[in-house]
mmCIF file of C-alpha atoms and ligand atoms in Angstrom:
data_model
loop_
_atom_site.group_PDB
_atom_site.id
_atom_site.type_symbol
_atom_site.label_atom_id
_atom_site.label_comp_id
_atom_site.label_asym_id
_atom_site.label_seq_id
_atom_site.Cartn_x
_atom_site.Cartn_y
_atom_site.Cartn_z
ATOM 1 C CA UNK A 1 0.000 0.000 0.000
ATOM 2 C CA UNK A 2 2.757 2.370 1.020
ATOM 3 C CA UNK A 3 4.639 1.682 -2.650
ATOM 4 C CA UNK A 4 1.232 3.505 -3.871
ATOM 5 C CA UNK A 5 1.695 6.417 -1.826
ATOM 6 C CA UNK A 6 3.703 9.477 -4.376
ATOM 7 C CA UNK A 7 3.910 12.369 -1.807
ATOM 8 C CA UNK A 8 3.708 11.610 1.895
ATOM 9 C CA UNK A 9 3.514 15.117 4.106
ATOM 10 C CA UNK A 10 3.125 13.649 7.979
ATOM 11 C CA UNK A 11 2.330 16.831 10.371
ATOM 12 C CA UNK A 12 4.867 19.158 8.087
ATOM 13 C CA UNK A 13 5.322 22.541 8.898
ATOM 14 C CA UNK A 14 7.307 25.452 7.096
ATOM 15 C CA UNK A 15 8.751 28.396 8.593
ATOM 16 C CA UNK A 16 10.639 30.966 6.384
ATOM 17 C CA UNK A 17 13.822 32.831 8.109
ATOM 18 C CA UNK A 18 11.699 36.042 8.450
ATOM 19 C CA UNK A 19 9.307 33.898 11.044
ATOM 20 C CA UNK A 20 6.494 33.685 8.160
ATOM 21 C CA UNK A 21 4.598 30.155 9.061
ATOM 22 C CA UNK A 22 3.761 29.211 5.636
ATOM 23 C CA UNK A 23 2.337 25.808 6.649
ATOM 24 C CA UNK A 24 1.364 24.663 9.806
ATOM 25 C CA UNK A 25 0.671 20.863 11.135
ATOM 26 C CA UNK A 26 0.102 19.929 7.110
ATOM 27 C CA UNK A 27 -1.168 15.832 6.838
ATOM 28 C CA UNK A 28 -1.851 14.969 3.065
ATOM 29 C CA UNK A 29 -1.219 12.112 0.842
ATOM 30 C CA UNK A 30 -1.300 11.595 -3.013
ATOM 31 C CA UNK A 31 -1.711 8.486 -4.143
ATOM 32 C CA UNK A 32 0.290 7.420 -7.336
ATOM 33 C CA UNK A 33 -2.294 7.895 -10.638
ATOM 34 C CA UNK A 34 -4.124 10.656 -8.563
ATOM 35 C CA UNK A 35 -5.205 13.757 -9.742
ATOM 36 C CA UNK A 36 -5.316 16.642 -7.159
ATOM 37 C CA UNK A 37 -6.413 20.531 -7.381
ATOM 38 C CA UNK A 38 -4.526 22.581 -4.394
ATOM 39 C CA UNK A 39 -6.937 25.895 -3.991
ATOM 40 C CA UNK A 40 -7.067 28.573 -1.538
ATOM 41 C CA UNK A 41 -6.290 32.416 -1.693
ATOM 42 C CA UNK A 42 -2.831 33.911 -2.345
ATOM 43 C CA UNK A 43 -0.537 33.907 0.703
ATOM 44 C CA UNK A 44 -2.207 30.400 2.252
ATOM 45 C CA UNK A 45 0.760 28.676 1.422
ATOM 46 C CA UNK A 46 0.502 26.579 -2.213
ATOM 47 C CA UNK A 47 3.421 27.562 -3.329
ATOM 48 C CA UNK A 48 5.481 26.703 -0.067
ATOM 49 C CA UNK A 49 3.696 23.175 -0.546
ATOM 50 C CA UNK A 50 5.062 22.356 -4.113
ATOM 51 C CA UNK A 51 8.718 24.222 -3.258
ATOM 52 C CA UNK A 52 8.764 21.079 -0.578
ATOM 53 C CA UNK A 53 7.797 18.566 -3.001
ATOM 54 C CA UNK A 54 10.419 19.830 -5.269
ATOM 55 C CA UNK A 55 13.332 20.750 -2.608
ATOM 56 C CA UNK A 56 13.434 24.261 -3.587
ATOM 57 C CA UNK A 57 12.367 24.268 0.731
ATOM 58 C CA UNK A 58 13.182 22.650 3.423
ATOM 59 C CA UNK A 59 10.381 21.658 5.807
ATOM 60 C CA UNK A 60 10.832 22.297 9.638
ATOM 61 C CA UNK A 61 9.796 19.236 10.890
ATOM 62 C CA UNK A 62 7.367 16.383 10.707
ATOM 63 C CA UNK A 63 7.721 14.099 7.955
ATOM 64 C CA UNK A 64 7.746 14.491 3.946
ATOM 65 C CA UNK A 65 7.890 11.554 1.736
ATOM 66 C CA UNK A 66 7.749 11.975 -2.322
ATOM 67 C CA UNK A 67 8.662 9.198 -4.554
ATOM 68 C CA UNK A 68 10.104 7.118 -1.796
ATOM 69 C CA UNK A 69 12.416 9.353 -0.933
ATOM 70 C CA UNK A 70 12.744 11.220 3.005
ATOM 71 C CA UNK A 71 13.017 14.591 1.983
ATOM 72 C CA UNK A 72 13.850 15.823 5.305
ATOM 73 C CA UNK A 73 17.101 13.686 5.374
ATOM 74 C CA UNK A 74 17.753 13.870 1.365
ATOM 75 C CA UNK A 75 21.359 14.437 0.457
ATOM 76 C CA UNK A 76 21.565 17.535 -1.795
ATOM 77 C CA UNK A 77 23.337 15.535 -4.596
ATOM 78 C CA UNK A 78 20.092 13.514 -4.101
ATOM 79 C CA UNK A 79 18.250 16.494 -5.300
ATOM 80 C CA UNK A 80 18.865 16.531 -9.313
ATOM 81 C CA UNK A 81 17.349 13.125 -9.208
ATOM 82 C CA UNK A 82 14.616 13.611 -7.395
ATOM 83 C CA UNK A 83 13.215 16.039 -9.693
ATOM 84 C CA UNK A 84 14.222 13.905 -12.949
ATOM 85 C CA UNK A 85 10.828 12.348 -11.856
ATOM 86 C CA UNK A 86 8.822 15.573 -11.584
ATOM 87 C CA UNK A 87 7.629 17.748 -14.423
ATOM 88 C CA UNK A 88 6.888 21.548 -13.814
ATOM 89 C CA UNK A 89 4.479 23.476 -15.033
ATOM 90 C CA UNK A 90 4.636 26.906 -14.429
ATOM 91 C CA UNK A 91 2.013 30.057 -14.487
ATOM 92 C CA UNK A 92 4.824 32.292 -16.795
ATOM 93 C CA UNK A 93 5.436 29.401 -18.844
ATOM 94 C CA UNK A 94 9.230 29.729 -18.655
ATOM 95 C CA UNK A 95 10.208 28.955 -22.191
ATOM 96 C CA UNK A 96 13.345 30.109 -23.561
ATOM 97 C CA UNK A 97 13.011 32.858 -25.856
ATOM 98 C CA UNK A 98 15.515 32.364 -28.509
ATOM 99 C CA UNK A 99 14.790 28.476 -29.002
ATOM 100 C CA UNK A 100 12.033 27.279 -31.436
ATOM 101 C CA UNK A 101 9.025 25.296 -29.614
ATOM 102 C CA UNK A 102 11.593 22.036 -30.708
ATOM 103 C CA UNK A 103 14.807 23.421 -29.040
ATOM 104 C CA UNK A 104 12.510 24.097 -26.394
ATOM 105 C CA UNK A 105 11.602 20.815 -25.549
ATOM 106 C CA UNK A 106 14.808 18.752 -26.781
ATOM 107 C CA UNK A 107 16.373 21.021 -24.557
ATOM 108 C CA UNK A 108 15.189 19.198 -21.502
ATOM 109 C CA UNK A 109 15.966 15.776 -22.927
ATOM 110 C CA UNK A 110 19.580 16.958 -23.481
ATOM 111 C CA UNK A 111 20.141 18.151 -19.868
ATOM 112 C CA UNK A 112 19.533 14.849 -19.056
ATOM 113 C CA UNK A 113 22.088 12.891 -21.430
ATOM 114 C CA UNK A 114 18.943 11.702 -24.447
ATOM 115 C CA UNK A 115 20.902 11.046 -27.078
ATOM 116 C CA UNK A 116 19.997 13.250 -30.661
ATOM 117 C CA UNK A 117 18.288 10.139 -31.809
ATOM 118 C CA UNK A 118 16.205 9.821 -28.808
ATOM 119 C CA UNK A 119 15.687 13.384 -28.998
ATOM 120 C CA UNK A 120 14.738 13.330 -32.819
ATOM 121 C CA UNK A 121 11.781 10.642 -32.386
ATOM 122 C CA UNK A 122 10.577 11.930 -28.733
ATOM 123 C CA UNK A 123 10.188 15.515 -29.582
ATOM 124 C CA UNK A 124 8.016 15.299 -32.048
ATOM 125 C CA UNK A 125 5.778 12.733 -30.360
ATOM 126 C CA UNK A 126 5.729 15.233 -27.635
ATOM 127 C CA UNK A 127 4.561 17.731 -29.796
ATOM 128 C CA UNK A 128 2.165 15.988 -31.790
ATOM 129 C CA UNK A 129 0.305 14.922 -28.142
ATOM 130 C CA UNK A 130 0.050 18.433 -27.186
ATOM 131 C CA UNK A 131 -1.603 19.053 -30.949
ATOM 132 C CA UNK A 132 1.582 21.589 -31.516
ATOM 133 C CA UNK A 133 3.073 19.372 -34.752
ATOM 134 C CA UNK A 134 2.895 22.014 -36.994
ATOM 135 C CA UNK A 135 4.670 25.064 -34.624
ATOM 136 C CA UNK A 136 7.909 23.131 -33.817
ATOM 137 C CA UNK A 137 9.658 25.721 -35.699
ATOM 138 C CA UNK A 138 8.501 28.620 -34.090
ATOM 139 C CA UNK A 139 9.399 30.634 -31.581
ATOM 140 C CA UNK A 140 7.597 31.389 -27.871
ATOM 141 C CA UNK A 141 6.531 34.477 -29.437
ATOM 142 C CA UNK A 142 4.904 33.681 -32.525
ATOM 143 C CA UNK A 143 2.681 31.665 -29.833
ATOM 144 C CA UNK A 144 -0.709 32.376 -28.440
ATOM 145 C CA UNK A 145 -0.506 31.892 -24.567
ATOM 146 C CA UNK A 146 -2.397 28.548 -24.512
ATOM 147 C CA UNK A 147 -0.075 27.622 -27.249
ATOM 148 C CA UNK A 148 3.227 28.709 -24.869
ATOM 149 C CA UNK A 149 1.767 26.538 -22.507
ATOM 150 C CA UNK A 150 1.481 23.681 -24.454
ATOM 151 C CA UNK A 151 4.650 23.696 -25.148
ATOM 152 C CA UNK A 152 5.280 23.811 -21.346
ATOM 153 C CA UNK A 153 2.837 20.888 -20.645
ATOM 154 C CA UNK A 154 5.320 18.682 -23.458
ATOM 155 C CA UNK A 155 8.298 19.959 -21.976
ATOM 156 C CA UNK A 156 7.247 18.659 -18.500
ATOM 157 C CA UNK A 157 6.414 15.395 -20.030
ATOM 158 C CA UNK A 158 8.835 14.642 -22.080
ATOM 159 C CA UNK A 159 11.149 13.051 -20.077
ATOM 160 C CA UNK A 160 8.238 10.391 -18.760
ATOM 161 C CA UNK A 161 7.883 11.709 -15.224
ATOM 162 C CA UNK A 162 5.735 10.195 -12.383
ATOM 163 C CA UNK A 163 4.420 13.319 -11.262
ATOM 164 C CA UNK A 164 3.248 16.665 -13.099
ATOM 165 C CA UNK A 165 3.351 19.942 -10.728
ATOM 166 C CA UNK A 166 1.426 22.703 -12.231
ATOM 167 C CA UNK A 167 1.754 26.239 -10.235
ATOM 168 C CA UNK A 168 -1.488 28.420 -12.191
ATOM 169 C CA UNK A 169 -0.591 26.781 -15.061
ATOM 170 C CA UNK A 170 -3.754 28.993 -16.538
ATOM 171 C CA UNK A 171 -3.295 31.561 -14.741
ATOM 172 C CA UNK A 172 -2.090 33.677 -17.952
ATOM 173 C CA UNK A 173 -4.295 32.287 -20.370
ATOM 174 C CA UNK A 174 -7.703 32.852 -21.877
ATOM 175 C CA UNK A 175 -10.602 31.332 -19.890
ATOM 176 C CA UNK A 176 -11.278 29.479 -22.781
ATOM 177 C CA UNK A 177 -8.302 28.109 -23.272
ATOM 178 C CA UNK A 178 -7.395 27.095 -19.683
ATOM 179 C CA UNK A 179 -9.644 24.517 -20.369
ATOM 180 C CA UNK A 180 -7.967 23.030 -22.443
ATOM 181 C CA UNK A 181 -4.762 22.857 -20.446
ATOM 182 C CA UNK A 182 -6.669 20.986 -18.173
ATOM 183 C CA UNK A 183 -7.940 19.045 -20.867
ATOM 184 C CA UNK A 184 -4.656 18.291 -21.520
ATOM 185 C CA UNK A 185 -3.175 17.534 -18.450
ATOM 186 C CA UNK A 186 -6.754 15.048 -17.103
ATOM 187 C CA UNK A 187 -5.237 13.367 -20.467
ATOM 188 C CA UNK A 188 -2.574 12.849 -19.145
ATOM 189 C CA UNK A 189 -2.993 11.559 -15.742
ATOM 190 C CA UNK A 190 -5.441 9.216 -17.657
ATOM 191 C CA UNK A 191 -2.334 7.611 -19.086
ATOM 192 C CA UNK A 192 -0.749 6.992 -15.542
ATOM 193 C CA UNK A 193 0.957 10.334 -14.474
ATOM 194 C CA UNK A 194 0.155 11.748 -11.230
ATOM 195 C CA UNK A 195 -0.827 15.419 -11.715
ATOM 196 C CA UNK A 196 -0.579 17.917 -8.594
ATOM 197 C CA UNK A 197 -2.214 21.393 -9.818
ATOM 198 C CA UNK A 198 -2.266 24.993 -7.916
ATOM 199 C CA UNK A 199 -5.219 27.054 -9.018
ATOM 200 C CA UNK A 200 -7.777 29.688 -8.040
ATOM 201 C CA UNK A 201 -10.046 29.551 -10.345
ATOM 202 C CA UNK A 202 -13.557 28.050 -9.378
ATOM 203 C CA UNK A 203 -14.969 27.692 -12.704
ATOM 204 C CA UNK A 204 -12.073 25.338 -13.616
ATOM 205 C CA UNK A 205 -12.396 23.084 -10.130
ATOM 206 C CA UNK A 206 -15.937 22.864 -10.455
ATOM 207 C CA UNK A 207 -15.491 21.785 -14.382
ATOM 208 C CA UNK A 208 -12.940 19.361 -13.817
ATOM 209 C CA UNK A 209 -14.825 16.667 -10.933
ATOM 210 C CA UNK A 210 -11.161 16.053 -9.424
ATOM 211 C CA UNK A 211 -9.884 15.736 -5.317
ATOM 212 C CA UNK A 212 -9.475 19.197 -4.269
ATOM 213 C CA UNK A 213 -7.587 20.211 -1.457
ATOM 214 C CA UNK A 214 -7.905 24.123 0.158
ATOM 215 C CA UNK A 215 -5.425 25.119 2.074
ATOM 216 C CA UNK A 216 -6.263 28.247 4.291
ATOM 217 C CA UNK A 217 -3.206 30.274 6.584
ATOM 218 C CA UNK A 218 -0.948 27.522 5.961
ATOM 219 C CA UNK A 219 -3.517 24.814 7.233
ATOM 220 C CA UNK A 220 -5.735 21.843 5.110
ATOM 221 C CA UNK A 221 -8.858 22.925 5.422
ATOM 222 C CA UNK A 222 -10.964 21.347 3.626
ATOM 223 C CA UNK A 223 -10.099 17.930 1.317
ATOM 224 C CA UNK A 224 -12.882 16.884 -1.255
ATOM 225 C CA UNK A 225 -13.079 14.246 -4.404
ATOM 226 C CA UNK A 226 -14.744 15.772 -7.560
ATOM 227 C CA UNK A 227 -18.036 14.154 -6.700
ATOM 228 C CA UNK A 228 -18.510 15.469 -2.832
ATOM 229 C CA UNK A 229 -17.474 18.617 -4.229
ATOM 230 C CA UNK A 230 -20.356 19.023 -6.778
ATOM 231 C CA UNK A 231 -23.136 18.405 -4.250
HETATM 232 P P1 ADP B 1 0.354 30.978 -2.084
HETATM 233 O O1 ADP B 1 1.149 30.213 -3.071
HETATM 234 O O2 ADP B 1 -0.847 30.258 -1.577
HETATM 235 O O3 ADP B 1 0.012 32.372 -2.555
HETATM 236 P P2 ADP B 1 2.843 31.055 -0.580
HETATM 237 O O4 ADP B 1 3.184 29.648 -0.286
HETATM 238 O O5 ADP B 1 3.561 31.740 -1.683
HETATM 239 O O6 ADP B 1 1.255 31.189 -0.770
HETATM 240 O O7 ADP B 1 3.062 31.927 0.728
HETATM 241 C C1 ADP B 1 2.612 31.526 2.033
HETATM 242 C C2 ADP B 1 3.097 32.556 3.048
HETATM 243 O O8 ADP B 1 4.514 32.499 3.142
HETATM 244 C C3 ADP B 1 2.763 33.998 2.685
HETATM 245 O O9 ADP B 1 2.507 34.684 3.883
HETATM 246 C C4 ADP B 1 4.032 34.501 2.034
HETATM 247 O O10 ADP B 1 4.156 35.879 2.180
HETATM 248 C C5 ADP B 1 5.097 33.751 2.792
HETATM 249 N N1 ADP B 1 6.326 33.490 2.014
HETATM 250 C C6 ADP B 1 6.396 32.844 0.824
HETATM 251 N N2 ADP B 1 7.678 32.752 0.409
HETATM 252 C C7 ADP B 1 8.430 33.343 1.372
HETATM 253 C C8 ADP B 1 9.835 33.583 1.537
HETATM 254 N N3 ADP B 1 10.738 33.145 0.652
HETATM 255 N N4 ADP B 1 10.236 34.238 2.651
HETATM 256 C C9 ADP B 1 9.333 34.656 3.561
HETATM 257 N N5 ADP B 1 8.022 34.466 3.478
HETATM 258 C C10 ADP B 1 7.564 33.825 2.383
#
């Protein structure tokens, strides 16, 4: 049962060096293949959650398991590998300018030692899941933002990760649109990837019948699945 478990926060708390208590007594667990929505308003601590997940933080105390790993006691060398099985997704998109949407993407597959041939054949699948086939030789700015994103979602992806984190991965993109990235990323998890999602936006949760879990001042609050949540 445990081996199912992806992210394991056991009474965590988080206190930045200014005294800020971002999170406070946190108990949650995501099950591998899950889908979860994180909501609640700005300042009640999302963020802190995912920098945890990915080691960008250190938690105070308590106990934080992701991926089997204790990442209380995690050596930083550790680290780099840990997030080889993550994928980011992030509000700004973070693309790199001067790259096409194909440099984009290989670029993350060459940071971690694909060979060109590897690159060559994944890209393009990539691309072609994310319906982006035809922009690969564009750049970021010849992109709508849903577009830009897209090319986000198959960067995260692309190196077959067990876990998606998406920080307002809509949060610059049309309303319209954002549905699709959620579109997109339900996909996904559909096909086996565990997908962790920061949001604010109701119309979206209420869409998409997924677990939702609202943190308020740096507590759980409330923790739903899709169906409780519509009633
Ligand atoms: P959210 O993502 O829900 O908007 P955050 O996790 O960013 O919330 O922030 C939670 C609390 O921690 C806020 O009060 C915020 O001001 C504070 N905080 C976030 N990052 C830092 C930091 N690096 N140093 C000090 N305080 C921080």
């Amino acid at each position: 049962w445990e081996r199912l478990c992806l992210i394991e926060f056991s009474h965590v708390s988080k206190t930045y060096p200014n005294g800020t208590h971002a999170l406070y007594d946190v108990s949650l667990k995501v099950q591998k293949g899950e889908f979860v929505f994180i909501v609640g308003s700005s300042g009640a601590g999302k963020s802190t959650l995912l920098k945890l997940i990915t080691c960008e933080e250190k938690a105070d105390g308590g106990r934080l398991r992701v991926n089997g790993r204790d990442l209380l006691h995690i050596k930083r060398r550790a680290v780099p590998y840990l997030r080889r099985t993550m994928g980011m997704v992030f509000q700004d998109f973070r693309l790199i300018p001067t790259m096409t949407v194909f440099e984009n993407v290989a670029f993350a597959m060459h940071i971690v030692g694909a060979s060109n041939r590897e690159i060559r054949k994944r890209v393009p699948y990539m691309l072609g899941l994310v319906d982006l086939q035809d922009k690969q030789k564009c750049h970021p700015a010849e992109l709508s933002g849903g577009e830009q994103q897209r090319v986000g979602l198959a960067r995260a992806l692309v190196n077959n990760p067990d876990l998606i984190l998406a920080d307002e991965p809509t949060g610059n993109i049309d309303p319209a649109l954002s549905f699709e990235i959620v579109d997109l990323l339900s996909e996904i998890n559909l096909r086996g990837t565990t997908v962790v999602m920061v949001t604010h936006e109701h119309n979206l949760v209420k869409h998409f019948q997924k677990r939702i879990v609202e943190i308020h001042d740096g507590r759980i609050v409330a923790d739903t699945n899709g169906l409780e949540a519509a009633q």
